[in-house]
Tab-separated table of C-alpha atoms in Angstrom:
chain	number	residue	atom	x	y	z
A	1	UNK	CA	-22.585	-26.032	-0.241
A	2	UNK	CA	-18.715	-25.147	0.149
A	3	UNK	CA	-17.897	-21.469	-0.246
A	4	UNK	CA	-14.611	-20.359	-2.170
A	5	UNK	CA	-12.020	-18.600	-0.562
A	6	UNK	CA	-11.452	-15.169	-2.142
A	7	UNK	CA	-8.198	-14.220	-4.115
A	8	UNK	CA	-6.607	-10.897	-3.893
A	9	UNK	CA	-5.798	-9.210	-0.516
A	10	UNK	CA	-7.264	-10.722	2.361
A	11	UNK	CA	-10.266	-9.003	4.160
A	12	UNK	CA	-9.823	-8.965	7.900
A	13	UNK	CA	-13.449	-10.591	8.435
A	14	UNK	CA	-14.975	-13.451	10.109
A	15	UNK	CA	-16.991	-15.923	7.480
A	16	UNK	CA	-20.049	-17.327	8.515
A	17	UNK	CA	-18.996	-20.889	7.816
A	18	UNK	CA	-15.781	-22.656	7.016
A	19	UNK	CA	-14.847	-22.685	3.322
A	20	UNK	CA	-12.783	-25.956	3.572
A	21	UNK	CA	-14.930	-28.798	3.798
A	22	UNK	CA	-18.378	-26.786	3.822
A	23	UNK	CA	-20.817	-25.230	6.134
A	24	UNK	CA	-22.583	-26.234	9.400
A	25	UNK	CA	-24.830	-24.909	11.401
A	26	UNK	CA	-23.589	-23.628	15.038
A	27	UNK	CA	-24.249	-25.366	17.954
A	28	UNK	CA	-26.862	-24.132	20.020
A	29	UNK	CA	-25.209	-25.318	23.182
A	30	UNK	CA	-28.467	-26.275	24.507
A	31	UNK	CA	-28.303	-28.836	27.492
A	32	UNK	CA	-24.562	-28.292	27.810
A	33	UNK	CA	-22.673	-28.379	31.353
A	34	UNK	CA	-21.857	-24.796	32.298
A	35	UNK	CA	-18.643	-26.017	34.263
A	36	UNK	CA	-16.687	-24.392	37.007
A	37	UNK	CA	-16.611	-20.780	37.269
A	38	UNK	CA	-14.619	-19.146	34.449
A	39	UNK	CA	-11.687	-17.385	36.169
A	40	UNK	CA	-10.890	-13.537	35.059
A	41	UNK	CA	-8.488	-12.616	32.931
A	42	UNK	CA	-6.839	-9.023	33.088
A	43	UNK	CA	-4.982	-8.699	29.619
A	44	UNK	CA	-5.676	-10.395	25.942
A	45	UNK	CA	-1.859	-11.777	26.445
A	46	UNK	CA	-3.523	-14.180	28.981
A	47	UNK	CA	-5.837	-15.696	26.150
A	48	UNK	CA	-4.669	-19.020	24.490
A	49	UNK	CA	-5.698	-18.789	21.158
A	50	UNK	CA	-4.528	-22.151	19.271
A	51	UNK	CA	-5.313	-20.949	15.849
A	52	UNK	CA	-2.955	-18.034	16.054
A	53	UNK	CA	-0.147	-20.519	15.555
A	54	UNK	CA	-1.124	-20.832	12.202
A	55	UNK	CA	-1.089	-17.172	11.258
A	56	UNK	CA	2.489	-15.787	10.442
A	57	UNK	CA	4.041	-14.128	13.526
A	58	UNK	CA	5.050	-10.540	13.212
A	59	UNK	CA	8.686	-11.673	12.573
A	60	UNK	CA	7.592	-13.985	9.880
A	61	UNK	CA	5.734	-11.175	8.338
A	62	UNK	CA	8.655	-8.903	8.210
A	63	UNK	CA	10.797	-11.677	6.649
A	64	UNK	CA	8.432	-12.535	4.028
A	65	UNK	CA	7.564	-8.970	3.289
A	66	UNK	CA	11.305	-7.890	2.948
A	67	UNK	CA	11.555	-10.775	0.339
A	68	UNK	CA	8.717	-9.714	-1.590
A	69	UNK	CA	9.673	-6.208	-1.776
A	70	UNK	CA	12.961	-7.358	-3.279
A	71	UNK	CA	11.269	-9.412	-5.524
A	72	UNK	CA	8.555	-6.888	-6.682
A	73	UNK	CA	11.439	-4.304	-7.234
A	74	UNK	CA	13.221	-6.778	-9.502
A	75	UNK	CA	9.839	-7.205	-11.511
A	76	UNK	CA	9.191	-3.604	-11.695
A	77	UNK	CA	12.699	-3.329	-12.934
A	78	UNK	CA	12.099	-5.380	-16.139
A	79	UNK	CA	9.662	-2.659	-17.083
A	80	UNK	CA	11.924	0.009	-16.326
A	81	UNK	CA	9.835	1.376	-13.559
A	82	UNK	CA	11.284	2.541	-10.115
A	83	UNK	CA	11.058	0.210	-7.032
A	84	UNK	CA	8.455	0.579	-4.539
A	85	UNK	CA	8.993	1.539	-0.647
A	86	UNK	CA	9.041	-1.379	1.496
A	87	UNK	CA	5.652	-3.437	1.347
A	88	UNK	CA	3.774	-3.250	4.827
A	89	UNK	CA	0.684	-5.524	5.989
A	90	UNK	CA	-1.008	-3.451	8.505
A	91	UNK	CA	-3.639	-6.284	9.283
A	92	UNK	CA	-1.811	-8.920	11.086
A	93	UNK	CA	-1.996	-7.756	14.485
A	94	UNK	CA	-5.297	-7.345	14.010
A	95	UNK	CA	-6.490	-10.873	12.847
A	96	UNK	CA	-4.305	-12.270	15.689
A	97	UNK	CA	-6.610	-10.733	18.273
A	98	UNK	CA	-8.450	-13.355	19.889
A	99	UNK	CA	-11.152	-11.393	21.741
A	100	UNK	CA	-11.545	-8.351	19.031
A	101	UNK	CA	-14.368	-6.481	21.093
A	102	UNK	CA	-12.496	-6.459	24.373
A	103	UNK	CA	-11.513	-3.017	25.497
A	104	UNK	CA	-9.272	-2.046	28.408
A	105	UNK	CA	-10.646	0.968	30.333
A	106	UNK	CA	-7.116	2.745	29.605
A	107	UNK	CA	-7.577	2.559	25.853
A	108	UNK	CA	-11.142	3.323	26.027
A	109	UNK	CA	-10.457	6.410	27.808
A	110	UNK	CA	-7.629	7.695	25.584
A	111	UNK	CA	-8.644	6.041	22.105
A	112	UNK	CA	-12.471	5.400	22.337
A	113	UNK	CA	-12.934	2.339	19.811
A	114	UNK	CA	-9.863	3.147	17.809
A	115	UNK	CA	-6.740	1.266	17.867
A	116	UNK	CA	-3.663	3.455	19.555
A	117	UNK	CA	-2.141	3.117	15.986
A	118	UNK	CA	-4.965	4.516	13.959
A	119	UNK	CA	-4.362	7.640	12.178
A	120	UNK	CA	-0.730	6.928	11.507
A	121	UNK	CA	-0.465	6.605	7.776
A	122	UNK	CA	1.362	3.186	6.348
A	123	UNK	CA	1.797	2.039	3.085
A	124	UNK	CA	-0.359	-0.838	2.198
A	125	UNK	CA	0.541	-3.975	0.713
A	126	UNK	CA	-1.384	-3.213	-2.332
A	127	UNK	CA	1.373	-1.675	-3.960
A	128	UNK	CA	-0.229	1.600	-4.038
A	129	UNK	CA	2.650	3.085	-1.976
A	130	UNK	CA	4.426	6.171	-2.463
A	131	UNK	CA	7.968	5.490	-3.954
A	132	UNK	CA	11.461	6.947	-3.753
A	133	UNK	CA	10.825	9.055	-6.729
A	134	UNK	CA	8.775	12.115	-7.483
A	135	UNK	CA	6.154	11.291	-10.277
A	136	UNK	CA	3.027	12.549	-12.357
A	137	UNK	CA	-0.390	11.320	-11.742
A	138	UNK	CA	0.076	9.436	-15.118
A	139	UNK	CA	3.305	7.948	-14.081
A	140	UNK	CA	1.623	6.626	-10.633
A	141	UNK	CA	-1.071	5.194	-12.695
A	142	UNK	CA	1.344	3.343	-14.747
A	143	UNK	CA	3.064	2.123	-11.528
A	144	UNK	CA	0.146	0.708	-9.893
A	145	UNK	CA	-1.338	-0.941	-12.935
A	146	UNK	CA	2.063	-3.000	-13.334
A	147	UNK	CA	2.534	-3.372	-9.612
A	148	UNK	CA	-1.098	-4.601	-9.060
A	149	UNK	CA	-1.951	-6.398	-12.554
A	150	UNK	CA	-4.785	-6.016	-14.802
A	151	UNK	CA	-7.126	-7.964	-12.554
A	152	UNK	CA	-6.538	-5.626	-9.782
A	153	UNK	CA	-6.540	-2.146	-11.522
A	154	UNK	CA	-9.593	-0.369	-12.627
A	155	UNK	CA	-10.417	-1.351	-16.576
A	156	UNK	CA	-9.820	2.064	-17.909
A	157	UNK	CA	-6.221	2.217	-16.451
A	158	UNK	CA	-5.392	-1.572	-16.747
A	159	UNK	CA	-2.476	-2.633	-18.715
A	160	UNK	CA	-1.996	-5.873	-20.437
A	161	UNK	CA	1.433	-4.885	-21.731
A	162	UNK	CA	4.004	-2.359	-21.017
A	163	UNK	CA	7.271	-1.284	-23.211
A	164	UNK	CA	6.929	-4.583	-25.003
A	165	UNK	CA	6.577	-6.941	-21.587
A	166	UNK	CA	3.270	-8.456	-20.675
A	167	UNK	CA	1.405	-7.214	-17.580
A	168	UNK	CA	0.484	-10.333	-15.612
A	169	UNK	CA	-2.918	-10.708	-14.178
A	170	UNK	CA	-1.730	-9.909	-10.380
A	171	UNK	CA	1.208	-7.919	-11.576
A	172	UNK	CA	4.579	-7.891	-9.903
A	173	UNK	CA	3.062	-8.165	-6.282
A	174	UNK	CA	1.225	-11.389	-7.550
A	175	UNK	CA	4.794	-12.438	-9.288
A	176	UNK	CA	6.451	-11.928	-5.838
A	177	UNK	CA	3.996	-14.107	-3.705
A	178	UNK	CA	4.295	-16.980	-6.626
A	179	UNK	CA	7.860	-16.990	-6.558
A	180	UNK	CA	7.986	-17.577	-2.456
A	181	UNK	CA	4.938	-20.218	-3.077
A	182	UNK	CA	6.474	-22.009	-5.634
A	183	UNK	CA	7.625	-25.731	-4.578
A	184	UNK	CA	5.826	-25.443	-1.196
A	185	UNK	CA	3.454	-27.319	0.544
A	186	UNK	CA	-0.231	-26.555	-0.518
A	187	UNK	CA	-3.030	-27.020	1.898
A	188	UNK	CA	-6.161	-28.212	0.281
A	189	UNK	CA	-9.659	-26.204	0.114
A	190	UNK	CA	-12.816	-26.114	-1.589
A	191	UNK	CA	-13.132	-29.910	-2.396
A	192	UNK	CA	-9.651	-30.971	-2.243
A	193	UNK	CA	-8.351	-28.121	-4.752
A	194	UNK	CA	-4.674	-26.899	-3.488
A	195	UNK	CA	-4.281	-23.028	-2.646
A	196	UNK	CA	-2.813	-21.100	-4.979
A	197	UNK	CA	-1.675	-17.885	-3.238
A	198	UNK	CA	-0.572	-16.933	0.385
A	199	UNK	CA	-4.112	-14.820	0.242
A	200	UNK	CA	-5.949	-18.001	0.055
A	201	UNK	CA	-4.131	-19.579	3.020
A	202	UNK	CA	-4.665	-16.603	5.195
A	203	UNK	CA	-8.577	-16.587	4.374
A	204	UNK	CA	-8.567	-20.453	5.081
A	205	UNK	CA	-7.363	-19.723	8.699
A	206	UNK	CA	-9.767	-16.815	9.058
A	207	UNK	CA	-12.321	-19.029	8.056
A	208	UNK	CA	-11.602	-21.539	10.657
A	209	UNK	CA	-11.277	-18.755	13.234
A	210	UNK	CA	-14.703	-17.835	11.979
A	211	UNK	CA	-15.946	-21.067	12.858
A	212	UNK	CA	-14.578	-21.352	16.146
A	213	UNK	CA	-16.282	-18.018	16.941
A	214	UNK	CA	-19.478	-18.758	15.950
A	215	UNK	CA	-19.449	-21.631	18.680
A	216	UNK	CA	-18.456	-19.172	21.068
A	217	UNK	CA	-21.178	-16.752	20.443
A	218	UNK	CA	-23.731	-19.553	20.178
A	219	UNK	CA	-22.455	-21.053	23.869
A	220	UNK	CA	-25.092	-20.091	26.539
A	221	UNK	CA	-22.193	-18.928	28.801
A	222	UNK	CA	-21.203	-16.215	26.301
A	223	UNK	CA	-25.218	-15.209	25.770
A	224	UNK	CA	-25.537	-15.154	29.256
A	225	UNK	CA	-22.493	-12.842	29.839
A	226	UNK	CA	-23.422	-10.713	27.040
A	227	UNK	CA	-26.806	-10.363	28.404
A	228	UNK	CA	-25.408	-9.057	31.689
A	229	UNK	CA	-23.177	-6.487	29.843
A	230	UNK	CA	-26.288	-5.166	27.780
A	231	UNK	CA	-27.900	-4.585	31.366
A	232	UNK	CA	-24.901	-2.816	32.720
A	233	UNK	CA	-24.781	-0.609	29.693
A	234	UNK	CA	-28.714	-0.001	29.613
A	235	UNK	CA	-28.493	1.128	33.333
A	236	UNK	CA	-25.566	3.855	32.182
A	237	UNK	CA	-28.096	5.016	29.479
A	238	UNK	CA	-26.355	3.095	26.423
A	239	UNK	CA	-29.242	0.481	25.281
A	240	UNK	CA	-27.030	-1.643	23.101
A	241	UNK	CA	-27.615	-5.416	22.901
A	242	UNK	CA	-23.836	-6.454	22.187
A	243	UNK	CA	-20.698	-5.076	22.411
A	244	UNK	CA	-20.562	-5.059	18.615
A	245	UNK	CA	-23.735	-2.809	18.521
A	246	UNK	CA	-21.843	-0.351	20.547
A	247	UNK	CA	-18.808	-0.216	18.249
A	248	UNK	CA	-21.268	0.216	15.279
A	249	UNK	CA	-23.061	3.148	16.978
A	250	UNK	CA	-19.381	4.761	17.861
A	251	UNK	CA	-18.596	4.305	14.202
A	252	UNK	CA	-21.211	7.051	13.471
A	253	UNK	CA	-20.154	9.344	15.703
A	254	UNK	CA	-18.274	12.132	14.265
A	255	UNK	CA	-14.403	12.446	15.301
A	256	UNK	CA	-12.785	15.866	16.469
A	257	UNK	CA	-11.081	18.348	13.584
A	258	UNK	CA	-7.932	16.460	14.236
A	259	UNK	CA	-9.341	12.985	13.737
A	260	UNK	CA	-9.274	11.967	17.388
A	261	UNK	CA	-12.297	10.169	18.947
A	262	UNK	CA	-14.805	12.742	20.274
A	263	UNK	CA	-15.521	13.225	23.750
A	264	UNK	CA	-19.145	11.211	22.953
A	265	UNK	CA	-17.012	8.320	21.519
A	266	UNK	CA	-14.795	8.106	24.376
A	267	UNK	CA	-17.387	8.187	27.048
A	268	UNK	CA	-19.396	5.271	25.372
A	269	UNK	CA	-16.253	3.316	24.963
A	270	UNK	CA	-15.296	3.772	28.594
A	271	UNK	CA	-18.793	2.739	29.819
A	272	UNK	CA	-18.347	-0.274	27.418
A	273	UNK	CA	-15.164	-1.270	29.144
A	274	UNK	CA	-16.182	-0.800	32.802
A	275	UNK	CA	-19.231	-3.212	31.768
A	276	UNK	CA	-16.939	-5.586	30.171
A	277	UNK	CA	-14.801	-5.657	33.615
A	278	UNK	CA	-18.032	-6.092	35.634
A	279	UNK	CA	-19.511	-9.105	33.820
A	280	UNK	CA	-15.727	-10.548	32.937
A	281	UNK	CA	-16.002	-10.257	29.238
A	282	UNK	CA	-12.449	-11.118	28.493
A	283	UNK	CA	-12.404	-13.928	30.878
A	284	UNK	CA	-15.547	-15.668	29.462
A	285	UNK	CA	-14.737	-14.788	25.871
A	286	UNK	CA	-10.976	-15.835	26.120
A	287	UNK	CA	-11.980	-19.125	27.925
A	288	UNK	CA	-14.443	-20.159	25.519
A	289	UNK	CA	-12.282	-19.032	22.416
A	290	UNK	CA	-9.611	-21.537	23.747
A	291	UNK	CA	-12.047	-24.202	24.013
A	292	UNK	CA	-13.481	-24.137	20.635
A	293	UNK	CA	-10.184	-23.188	18.799
A	294	UNK	CA	-8.891	-26.170	20.243
A	295	UNK	CA	-11.774	-28.299	18.766
A	296	UNK	CA	-11.102	-26.719	15.466
A	297	UNK	CA	-7.562	-27.477	15.584
A	298	UNK	CA	-8.046	-31.090	16.241
A	299	UNK	CA	-10.801	-31.443	13.480
A	300	UNK	CA	-8.597	-30.053	10.735
A	301	UNK	CA	-4.931	-31.096	11.929
A	302	UNK	CA	-3.799	-32.190	8.980
A	303	UNK	CA	-4.872	-29.014	7.059
A	304	UNK	CA	-3.148	-26.835	9.723
A	305	UNK	CA	-0.085	-28.888	9.756
A	306	UNK	CA	0.153	-28.331	5.859
A	307	UNK	CA	-0.348	-24.545	6.531
A	308	UNK	CA	2.458	-24.266	9.089
A	309	UNK	CA	4.707	-26.147	6.670
A	310	UNK	CA	3.905	-23.765	4.116
A	311	UNK	CA	4.681	-20.753	6.084
A	312	UNK	CA	7.901	-22.393	7.365
A	313	UNK	CA	9.082	-22.981	3.789
A	314	UNK	CA	8.309	-19.495	2.507
A	315	UNK	CA	10.150	-17.973	5.348
A	316	UNK	CA	13.261	-20.184	4.520
A	317	UNK	CA	12.939	-18.957	0.877
A	318	UNK	CA	12.549	-15.404	2.018
A	319	UNK	CA	15.611	-15.277	4.423
A	320	UNK	CA	17.782	-16.593	1.504
A	321	UNK	CA	16.409	-13.890	-0.691
A	322	UNK	CA	17.253	-11.312	2.112
A	323	UNK	CA	20.762	-12.527	2.530
A	324	UNK	CA	21.379	-12.839	-1.007
């Protein structure tokens, strides 16, 4: 049974199956040829992740978000409400990471399991930003309700109209996306239905990335490497079966008063990084990621060509808006 892609702000998670044409059980990898020894890699930059070509680049994100900020401001102006600060999508670098559990020894020692940028506040792309104007709590609720729309606002605060203007289901944020999506190539999902928003396109690519990730994790080379990693961690006093389990344990370790990772978390992360180096975690995961993402790209080539065309068209429209 195929799964529908969620609308709204995309969650940065990997799904258990592809939502384009339906689910399929992951290959157990039994009987596969282990092939030649996998080379070592020293940086994520050395990992070739073909599906990343179908995510928006940082530059494309910036261009599109600048245009959406302008369009959302025009929408808010119709309601006599102040414009918001520039919209920001803080998740894009995270979703491009081809080996999300990889740790460098340097980062582990300094940041534990936290990204170097964590703890730095940034406005989100949900419209719940601070504005250029001071306001009361009631005014803040009104702005949020119009910006996000009644479908994305708590029922008791949702507005169907304001100052004689109807509030759209997805508000000014949804309107800004719809205006950029208008007359663009629409990839098809869920039984040949055309996507309706940029969020559905993002979730579509995340779905395909998940499909490849399932193949990686079921490959005997990956399972053997993780088993060696677990043995290394166990000898160091950290009995976790997978790097994901170590991160889960770290999430339950209280940070310092300033919000920095505790010494205990940094110690665990440091040992994780050392064991990853020992078993060539990045090399194995990176090699298999490239292999299985290539397979997915070949299988869904037409869909992905449409995705790239959609992005190119939205970027071109956004540039015109930004230059106006």
